[in-house]
PDB file of C-alpha atoms and ligand atoms in Angstrom:
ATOM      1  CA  UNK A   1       0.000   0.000   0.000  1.00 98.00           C
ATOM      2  CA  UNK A   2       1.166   3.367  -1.010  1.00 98.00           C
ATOM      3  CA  UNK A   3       1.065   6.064   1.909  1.00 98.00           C
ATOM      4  CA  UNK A   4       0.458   9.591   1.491  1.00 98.00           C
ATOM      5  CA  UNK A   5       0.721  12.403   3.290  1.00 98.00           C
ATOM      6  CA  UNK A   6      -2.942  14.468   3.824  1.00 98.00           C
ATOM      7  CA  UNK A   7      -1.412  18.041   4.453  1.00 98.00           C
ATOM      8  CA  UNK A   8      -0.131  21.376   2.763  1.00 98.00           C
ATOM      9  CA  UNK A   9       2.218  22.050   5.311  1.00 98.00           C
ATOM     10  CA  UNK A  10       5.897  21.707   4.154  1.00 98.00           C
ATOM     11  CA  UNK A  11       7.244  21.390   7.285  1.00 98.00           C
ATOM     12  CA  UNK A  12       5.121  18.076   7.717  1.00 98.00           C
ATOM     13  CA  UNK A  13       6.089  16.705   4.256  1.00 98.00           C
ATOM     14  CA  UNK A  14       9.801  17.541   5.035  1.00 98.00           C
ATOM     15  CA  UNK A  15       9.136  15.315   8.398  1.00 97.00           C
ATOM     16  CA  UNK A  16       7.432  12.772   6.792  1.00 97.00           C
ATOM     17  CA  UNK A  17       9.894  12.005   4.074  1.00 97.00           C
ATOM     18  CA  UNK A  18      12.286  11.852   6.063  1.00 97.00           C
ATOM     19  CA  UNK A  19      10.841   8.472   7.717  1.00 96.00           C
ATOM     20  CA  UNK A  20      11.634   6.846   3.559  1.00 96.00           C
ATOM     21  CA  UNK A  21       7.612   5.900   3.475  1.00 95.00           C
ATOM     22  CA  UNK A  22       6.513   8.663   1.714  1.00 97.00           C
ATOM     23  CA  UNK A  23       5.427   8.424  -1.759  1.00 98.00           C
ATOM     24  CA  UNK A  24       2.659  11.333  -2.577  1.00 98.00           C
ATOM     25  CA  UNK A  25       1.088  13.950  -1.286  1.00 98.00           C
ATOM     26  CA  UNK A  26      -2.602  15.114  -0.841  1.00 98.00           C
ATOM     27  CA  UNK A  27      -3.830  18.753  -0.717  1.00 98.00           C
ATOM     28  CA  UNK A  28      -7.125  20.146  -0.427  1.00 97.00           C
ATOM     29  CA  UNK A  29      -8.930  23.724  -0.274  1.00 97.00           C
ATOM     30  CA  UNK A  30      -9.058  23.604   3.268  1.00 97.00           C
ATOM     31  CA  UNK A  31      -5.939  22.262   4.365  1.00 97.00           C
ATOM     32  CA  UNK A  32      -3.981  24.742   1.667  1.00 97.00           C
ATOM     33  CA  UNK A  33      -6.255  27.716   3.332  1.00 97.00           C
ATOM     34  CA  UNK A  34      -4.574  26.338   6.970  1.00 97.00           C
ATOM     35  CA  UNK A  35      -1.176  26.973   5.622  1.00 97.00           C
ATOM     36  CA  UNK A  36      -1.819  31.158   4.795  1.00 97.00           C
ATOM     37  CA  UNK A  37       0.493  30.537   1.787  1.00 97.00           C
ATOM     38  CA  UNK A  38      -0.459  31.297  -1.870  1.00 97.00           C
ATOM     39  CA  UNK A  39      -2.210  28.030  -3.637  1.00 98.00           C
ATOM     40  CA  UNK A  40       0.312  27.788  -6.490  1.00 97.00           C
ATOM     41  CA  UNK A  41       3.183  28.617  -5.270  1.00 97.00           C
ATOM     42  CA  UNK A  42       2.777  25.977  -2.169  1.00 98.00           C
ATOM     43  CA  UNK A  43       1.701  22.919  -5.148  1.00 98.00           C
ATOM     44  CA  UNK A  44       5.193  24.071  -6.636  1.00 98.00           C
ATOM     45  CA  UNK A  45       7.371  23.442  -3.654  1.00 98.00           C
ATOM     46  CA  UNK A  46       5.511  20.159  -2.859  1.00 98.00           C
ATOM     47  CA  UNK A  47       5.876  18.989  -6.011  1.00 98.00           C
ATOM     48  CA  UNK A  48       9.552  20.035  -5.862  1.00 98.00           C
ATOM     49  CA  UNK A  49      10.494  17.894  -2.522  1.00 98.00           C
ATOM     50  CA  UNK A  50       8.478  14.909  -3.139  1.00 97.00           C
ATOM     51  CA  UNK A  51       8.540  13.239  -6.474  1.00 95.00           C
ATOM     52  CA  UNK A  52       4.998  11.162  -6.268  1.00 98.00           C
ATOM     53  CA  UNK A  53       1.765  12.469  -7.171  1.00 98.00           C
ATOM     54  CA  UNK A  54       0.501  15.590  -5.553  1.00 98.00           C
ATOM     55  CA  UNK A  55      -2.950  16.512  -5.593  1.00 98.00           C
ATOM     56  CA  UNK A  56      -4.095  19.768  -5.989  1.00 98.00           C
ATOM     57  CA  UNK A  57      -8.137  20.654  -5.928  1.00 98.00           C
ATOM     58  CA  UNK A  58      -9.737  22.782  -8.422  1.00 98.00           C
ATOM     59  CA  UNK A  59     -12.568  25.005  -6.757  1.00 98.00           C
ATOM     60  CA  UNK A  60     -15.388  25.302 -10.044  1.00 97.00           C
ATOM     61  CA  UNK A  61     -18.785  25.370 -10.814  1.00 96.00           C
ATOM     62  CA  UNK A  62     -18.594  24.104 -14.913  1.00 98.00           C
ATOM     63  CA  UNK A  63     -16.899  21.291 -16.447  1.00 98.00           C
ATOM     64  CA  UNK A  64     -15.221  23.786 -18.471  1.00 98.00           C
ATOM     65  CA  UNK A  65     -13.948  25.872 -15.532  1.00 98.00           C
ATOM     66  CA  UNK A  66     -12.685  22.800 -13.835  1.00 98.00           C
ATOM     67  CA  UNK A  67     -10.966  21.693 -17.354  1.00 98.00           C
ATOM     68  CA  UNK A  68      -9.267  25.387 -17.752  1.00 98.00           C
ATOM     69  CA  UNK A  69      -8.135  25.386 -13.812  1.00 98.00           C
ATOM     70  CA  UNK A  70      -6.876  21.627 -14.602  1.00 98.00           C
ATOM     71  CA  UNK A  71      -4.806  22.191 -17.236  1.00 98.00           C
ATOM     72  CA  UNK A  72      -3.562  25.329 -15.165  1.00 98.00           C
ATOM     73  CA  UNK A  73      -2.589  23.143 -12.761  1.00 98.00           C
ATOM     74  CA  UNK A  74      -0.800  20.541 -14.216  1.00 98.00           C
ATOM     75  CA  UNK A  75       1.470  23.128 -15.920  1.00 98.00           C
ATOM     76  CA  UNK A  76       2.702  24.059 -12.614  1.00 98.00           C
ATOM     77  CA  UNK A  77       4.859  20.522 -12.192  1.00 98.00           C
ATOM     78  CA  UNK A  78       5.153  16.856 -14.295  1.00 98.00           C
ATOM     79  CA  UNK A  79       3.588  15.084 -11.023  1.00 98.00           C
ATOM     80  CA  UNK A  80       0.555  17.216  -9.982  1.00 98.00           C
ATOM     81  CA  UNK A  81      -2.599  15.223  -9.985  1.00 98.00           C
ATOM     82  CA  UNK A  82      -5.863  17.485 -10.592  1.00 98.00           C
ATOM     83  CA  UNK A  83      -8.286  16.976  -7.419  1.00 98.00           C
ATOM     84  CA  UNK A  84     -11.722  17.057  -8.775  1.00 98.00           C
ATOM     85  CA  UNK A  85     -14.977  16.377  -6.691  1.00 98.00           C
ATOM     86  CA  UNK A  86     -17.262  13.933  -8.235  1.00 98.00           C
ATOM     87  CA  UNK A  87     -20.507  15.986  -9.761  1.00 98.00           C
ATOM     88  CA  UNK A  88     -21.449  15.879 -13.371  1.00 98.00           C
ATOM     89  CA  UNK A  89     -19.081  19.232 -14.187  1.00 98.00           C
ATOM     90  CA  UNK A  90     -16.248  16.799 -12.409  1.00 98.00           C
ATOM     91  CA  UNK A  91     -17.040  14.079 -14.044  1.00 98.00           C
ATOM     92  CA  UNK A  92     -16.950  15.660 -17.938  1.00 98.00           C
ATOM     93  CA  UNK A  93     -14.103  17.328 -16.585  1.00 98.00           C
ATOM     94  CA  UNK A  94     -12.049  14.008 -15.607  1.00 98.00           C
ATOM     95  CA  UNK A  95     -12.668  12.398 -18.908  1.00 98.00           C
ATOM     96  CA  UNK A  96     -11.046  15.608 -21.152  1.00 98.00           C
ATOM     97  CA  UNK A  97      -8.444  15.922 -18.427  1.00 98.00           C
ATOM     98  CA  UNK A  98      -7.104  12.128 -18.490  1.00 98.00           C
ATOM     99  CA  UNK A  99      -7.769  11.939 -21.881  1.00 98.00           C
ATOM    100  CA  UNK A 100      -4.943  14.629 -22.258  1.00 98.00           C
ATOM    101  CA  UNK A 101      -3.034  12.412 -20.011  1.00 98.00           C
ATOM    102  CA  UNK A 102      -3.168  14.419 -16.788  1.00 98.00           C
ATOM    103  CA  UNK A 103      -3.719  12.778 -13.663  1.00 98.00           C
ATOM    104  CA  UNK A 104      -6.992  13.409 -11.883  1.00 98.00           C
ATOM    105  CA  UNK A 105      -8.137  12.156  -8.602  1.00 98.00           C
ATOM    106  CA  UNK A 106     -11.867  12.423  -7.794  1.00 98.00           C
ATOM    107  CA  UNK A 107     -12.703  13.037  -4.408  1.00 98.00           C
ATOM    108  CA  UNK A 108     -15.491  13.549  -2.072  1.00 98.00           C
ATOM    109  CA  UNK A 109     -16.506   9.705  -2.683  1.00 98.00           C
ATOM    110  CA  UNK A 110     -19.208   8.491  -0.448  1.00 98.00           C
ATOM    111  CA  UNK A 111     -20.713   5.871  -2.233  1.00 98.00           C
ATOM    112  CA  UNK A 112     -19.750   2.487  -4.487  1.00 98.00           C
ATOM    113  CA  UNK A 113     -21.442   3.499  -7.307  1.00 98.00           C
ATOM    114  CA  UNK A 114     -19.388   6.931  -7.252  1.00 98.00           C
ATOM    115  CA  UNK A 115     -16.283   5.414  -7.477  1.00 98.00           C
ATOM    116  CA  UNK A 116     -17.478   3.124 -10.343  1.00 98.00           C
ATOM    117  CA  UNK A 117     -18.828   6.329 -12.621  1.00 98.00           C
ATOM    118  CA  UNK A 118     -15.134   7.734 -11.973  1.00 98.00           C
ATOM    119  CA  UNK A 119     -13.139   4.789 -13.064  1.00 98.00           C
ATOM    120  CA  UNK A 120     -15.564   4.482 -16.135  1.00 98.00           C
ATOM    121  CA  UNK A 121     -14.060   8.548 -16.980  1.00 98.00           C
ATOM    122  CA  UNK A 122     -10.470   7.188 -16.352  1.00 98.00           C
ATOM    123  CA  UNK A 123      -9.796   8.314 -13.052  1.00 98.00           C
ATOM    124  CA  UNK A 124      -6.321   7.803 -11.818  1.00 98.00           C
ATOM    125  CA  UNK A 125      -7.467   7.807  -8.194  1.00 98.00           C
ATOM    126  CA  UNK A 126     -10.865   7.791  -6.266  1.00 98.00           C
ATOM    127  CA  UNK A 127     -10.787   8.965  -2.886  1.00 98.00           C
ATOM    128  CA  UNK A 128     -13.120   7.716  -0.465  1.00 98.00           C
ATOM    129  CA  UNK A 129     -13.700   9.426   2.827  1.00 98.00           C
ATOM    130  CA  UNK A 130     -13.418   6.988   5.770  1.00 98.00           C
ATOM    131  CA  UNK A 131     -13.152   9.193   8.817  1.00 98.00           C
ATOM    132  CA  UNK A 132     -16.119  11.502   7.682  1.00 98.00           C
ATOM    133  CA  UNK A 133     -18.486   8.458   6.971  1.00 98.00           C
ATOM    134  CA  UNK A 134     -17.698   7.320  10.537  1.00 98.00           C
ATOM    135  CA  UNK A 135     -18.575  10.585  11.669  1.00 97.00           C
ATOM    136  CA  UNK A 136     -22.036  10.103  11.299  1.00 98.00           C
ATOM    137  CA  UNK A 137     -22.304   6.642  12.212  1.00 97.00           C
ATOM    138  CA  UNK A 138     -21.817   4.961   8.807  1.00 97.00           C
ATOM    139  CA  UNK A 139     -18.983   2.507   7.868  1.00 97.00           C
ATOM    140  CA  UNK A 140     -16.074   4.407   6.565  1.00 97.00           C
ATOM    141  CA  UNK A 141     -14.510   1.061   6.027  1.00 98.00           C
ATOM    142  CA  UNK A 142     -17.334  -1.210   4.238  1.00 98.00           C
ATOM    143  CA  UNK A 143     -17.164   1.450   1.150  1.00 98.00           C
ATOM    144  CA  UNK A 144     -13.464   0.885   0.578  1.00 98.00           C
ATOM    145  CA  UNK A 145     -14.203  -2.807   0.676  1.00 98.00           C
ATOM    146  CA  UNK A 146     -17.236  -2.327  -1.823  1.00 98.00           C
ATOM    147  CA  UNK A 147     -14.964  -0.376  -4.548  1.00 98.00           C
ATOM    148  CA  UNK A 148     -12.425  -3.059  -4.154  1.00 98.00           C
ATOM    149  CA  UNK A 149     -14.659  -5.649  -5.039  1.00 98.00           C
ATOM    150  CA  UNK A 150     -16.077  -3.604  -7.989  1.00 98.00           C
ATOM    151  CA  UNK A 151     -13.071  -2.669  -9.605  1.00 98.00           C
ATOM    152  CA  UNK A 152     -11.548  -5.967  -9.000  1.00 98.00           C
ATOM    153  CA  UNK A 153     -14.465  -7.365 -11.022  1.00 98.00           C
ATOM    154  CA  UNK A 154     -13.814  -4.992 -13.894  1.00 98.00           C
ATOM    155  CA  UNK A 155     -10.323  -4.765 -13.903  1.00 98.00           C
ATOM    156  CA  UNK A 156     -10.267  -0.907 -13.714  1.00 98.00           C
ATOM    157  CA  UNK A 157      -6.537   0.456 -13.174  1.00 97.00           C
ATOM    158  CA  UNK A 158      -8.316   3.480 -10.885  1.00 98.00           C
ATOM    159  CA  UNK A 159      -6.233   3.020  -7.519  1.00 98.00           C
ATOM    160  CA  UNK A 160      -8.203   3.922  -4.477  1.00 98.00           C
ATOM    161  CA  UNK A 161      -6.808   6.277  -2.227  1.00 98.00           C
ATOM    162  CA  UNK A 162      -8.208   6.216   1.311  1.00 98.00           C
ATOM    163  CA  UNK A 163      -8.733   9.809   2.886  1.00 98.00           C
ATOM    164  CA  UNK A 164      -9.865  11.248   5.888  1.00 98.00           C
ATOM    165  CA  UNK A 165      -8.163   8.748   8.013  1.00 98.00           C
ATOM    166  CA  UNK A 166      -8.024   9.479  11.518  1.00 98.00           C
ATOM    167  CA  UNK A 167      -6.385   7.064  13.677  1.00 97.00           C
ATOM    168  CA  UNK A 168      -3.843   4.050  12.966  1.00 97.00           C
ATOM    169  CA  UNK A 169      -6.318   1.397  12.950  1.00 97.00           C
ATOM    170  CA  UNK A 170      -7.854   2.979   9.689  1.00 98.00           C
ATOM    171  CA  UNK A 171      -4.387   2.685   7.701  1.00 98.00           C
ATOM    172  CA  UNK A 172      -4.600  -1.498   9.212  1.00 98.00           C
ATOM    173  CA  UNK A 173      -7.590  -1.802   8.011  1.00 98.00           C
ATOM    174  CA  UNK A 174      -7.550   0.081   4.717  1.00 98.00           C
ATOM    175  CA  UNK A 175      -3.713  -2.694   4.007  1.00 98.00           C
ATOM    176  CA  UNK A 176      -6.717  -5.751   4.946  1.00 98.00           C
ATOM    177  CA  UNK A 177      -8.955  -4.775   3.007  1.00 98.00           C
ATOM    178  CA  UNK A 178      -6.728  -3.793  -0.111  1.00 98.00           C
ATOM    179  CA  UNK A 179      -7.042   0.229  -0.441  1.00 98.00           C
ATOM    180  CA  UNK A 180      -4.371   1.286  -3.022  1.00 98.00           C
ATOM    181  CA  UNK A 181      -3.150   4.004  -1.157  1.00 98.00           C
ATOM    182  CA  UNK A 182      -3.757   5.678   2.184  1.00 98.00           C
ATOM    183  CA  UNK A 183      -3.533   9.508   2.739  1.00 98.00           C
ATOM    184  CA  UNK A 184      -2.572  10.333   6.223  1.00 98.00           C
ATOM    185  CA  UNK A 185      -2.536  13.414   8.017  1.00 98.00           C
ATOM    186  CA  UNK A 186       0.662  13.886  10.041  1.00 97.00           C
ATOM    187  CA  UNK A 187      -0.504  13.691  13.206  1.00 97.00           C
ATOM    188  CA  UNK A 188      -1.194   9.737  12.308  1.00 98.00           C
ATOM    189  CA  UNK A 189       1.966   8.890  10.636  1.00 97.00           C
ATOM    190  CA  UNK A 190       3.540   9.858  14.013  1.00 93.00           C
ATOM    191  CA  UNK A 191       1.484   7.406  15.930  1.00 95.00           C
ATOM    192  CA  UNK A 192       2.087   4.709  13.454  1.00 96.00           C
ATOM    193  CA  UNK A 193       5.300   3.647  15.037  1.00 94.00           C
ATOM    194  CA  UNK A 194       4.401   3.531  18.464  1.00 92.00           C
ATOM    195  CA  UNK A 195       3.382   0.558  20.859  1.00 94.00           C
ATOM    196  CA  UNK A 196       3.700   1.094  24.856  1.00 95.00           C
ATOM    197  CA  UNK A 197       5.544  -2.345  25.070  1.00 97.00           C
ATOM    198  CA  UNK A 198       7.996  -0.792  22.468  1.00 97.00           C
ATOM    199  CA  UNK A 199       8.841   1.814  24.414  1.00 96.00           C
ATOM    200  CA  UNK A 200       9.092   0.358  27.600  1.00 98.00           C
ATOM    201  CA  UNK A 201      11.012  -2.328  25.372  1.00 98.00           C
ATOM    202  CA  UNK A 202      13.938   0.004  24.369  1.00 97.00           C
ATOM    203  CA  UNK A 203      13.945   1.290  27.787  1.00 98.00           C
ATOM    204  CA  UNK A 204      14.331  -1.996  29.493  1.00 98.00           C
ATOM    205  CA  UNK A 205      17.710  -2.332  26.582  1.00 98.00           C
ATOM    206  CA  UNK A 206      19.265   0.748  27.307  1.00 98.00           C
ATOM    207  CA  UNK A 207      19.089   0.488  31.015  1.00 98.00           C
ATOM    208  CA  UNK A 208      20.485  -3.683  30.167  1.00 98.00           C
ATOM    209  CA  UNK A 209      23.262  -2.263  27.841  1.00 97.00           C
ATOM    210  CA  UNK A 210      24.821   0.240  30.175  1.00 97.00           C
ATOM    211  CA  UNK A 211      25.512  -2.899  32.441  1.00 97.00           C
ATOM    212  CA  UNK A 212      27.605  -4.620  30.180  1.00 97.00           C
ATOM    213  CA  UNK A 213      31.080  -4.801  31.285  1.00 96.00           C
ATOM    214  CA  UNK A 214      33.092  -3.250  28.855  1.00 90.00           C
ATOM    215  CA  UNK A 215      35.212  -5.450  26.953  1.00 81.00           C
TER     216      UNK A 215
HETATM  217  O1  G3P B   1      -8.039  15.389   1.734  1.00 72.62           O
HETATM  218  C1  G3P B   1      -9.286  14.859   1.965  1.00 72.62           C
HETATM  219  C2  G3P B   1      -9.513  14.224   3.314  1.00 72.62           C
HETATM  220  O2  G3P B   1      -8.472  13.413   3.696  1.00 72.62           O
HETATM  221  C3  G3P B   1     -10.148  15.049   4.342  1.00 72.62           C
HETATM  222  O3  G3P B   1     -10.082  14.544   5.638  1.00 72.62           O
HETATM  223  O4  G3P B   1     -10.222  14.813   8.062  1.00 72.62           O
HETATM  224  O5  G3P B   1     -11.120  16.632   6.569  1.00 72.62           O
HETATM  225  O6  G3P B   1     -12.301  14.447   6.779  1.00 72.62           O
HETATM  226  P1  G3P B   1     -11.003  15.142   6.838  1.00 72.62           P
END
């Protein structure tokens, strides 16, 4: 499973690539907005430290405005990804934009048959929202599963990317049930090391090693 990093923040990236586990980058209005930084510039330096795809959201309310902003975007570097959310406009607007060979991940996928329409208009990744389905009592989890199954029947080469994960056990579970990718905001990567009986592990060696006679 591929991981990427959910965030716009540079520092993060830089913190997270330096783990060797990072291979993309996911951006969105909001988390962009968080940063205070100017939206093309900041795609620019991502793309510049971290050579997988980097996703970068179009804000439109036409097909055609979503196609001009895409193509705007994927001038700024050779590994943006257009984000697109799934709607007719983004739909029309996925199809033109693969078709020219640019990447396009459709997000804001709640449901199976979502995930199906985008893989029938090429899409290079559909992102399903875990964390936000569990939110309101629904199974983030069961609609990663369902797409798997779908494009597994089909054979479709769209990769599902996981998003809106919140805690560790999401990434465990999206690796069991066969998500593509999983986008992770920082403050999970950083958990995804840790075990109590670790630490207290590596503890319980350093204290041991310190009463080894020297040679
Ligand atoms: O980038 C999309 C997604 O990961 C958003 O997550 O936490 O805002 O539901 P969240």
């Amino acid at each position: 499973m591929k991981f990427f990093i959910d965030t716009a923040d540079v520092r993060e990236i830089k913190q997270a690539l330096a783990l060797g586990v990072l291979d993309g980058v996911t951006t969105n209005p909001s988390l962009i907005a968080k940063t205070g930084r100017p939206f093309h510039e900041t795609i620019q330096e991502i793309c510049s430290l971290v050579p997988g795809p980097v996703s970068a959201e179009a804000v439109a309310e036409s097909a055609d405005e979503f196609i001009k902003q895409g193509r705007e975007l994927a001038a700024l570097a050779d590994n943006v990804c257009v984000k697109l959310p799934i709607s007719e406009e983004g739909l029309a607007a996925c199809k033109t934009l693969t078709s020219e060979g640019i990447m396009v991940n459709m997000t804001l996928i709640f449901q199976p048959i979502q995930a199906l329409m985008c893989a029938k208009a090429g899409a290079t990744f559909v992102s399903p929202f875990i964390g936000r389905l569990d939110d309101i009592s629904a199974t983030g989890m069961r609609l990663i599963e369902e797409i798997r199954v779908i494009f597994d029947n089909y054979g479709y080469a769209t990769e599902i990317l996981a998003a809106s994960i919140r805690h560790p056990q999401h990434v465990v579970d999206c690796a069991l049930v066969g998500a593509d990718v999983a986008t992770i905001p920082y403050a999970v990567i950083s958990k995804l090391l840790s075990h109590p009986l670790t630490t207290s592990g590596i503890e319980k060696f350093n204290a041991d090693a310190k009463k080894i006679p020297s040679a």
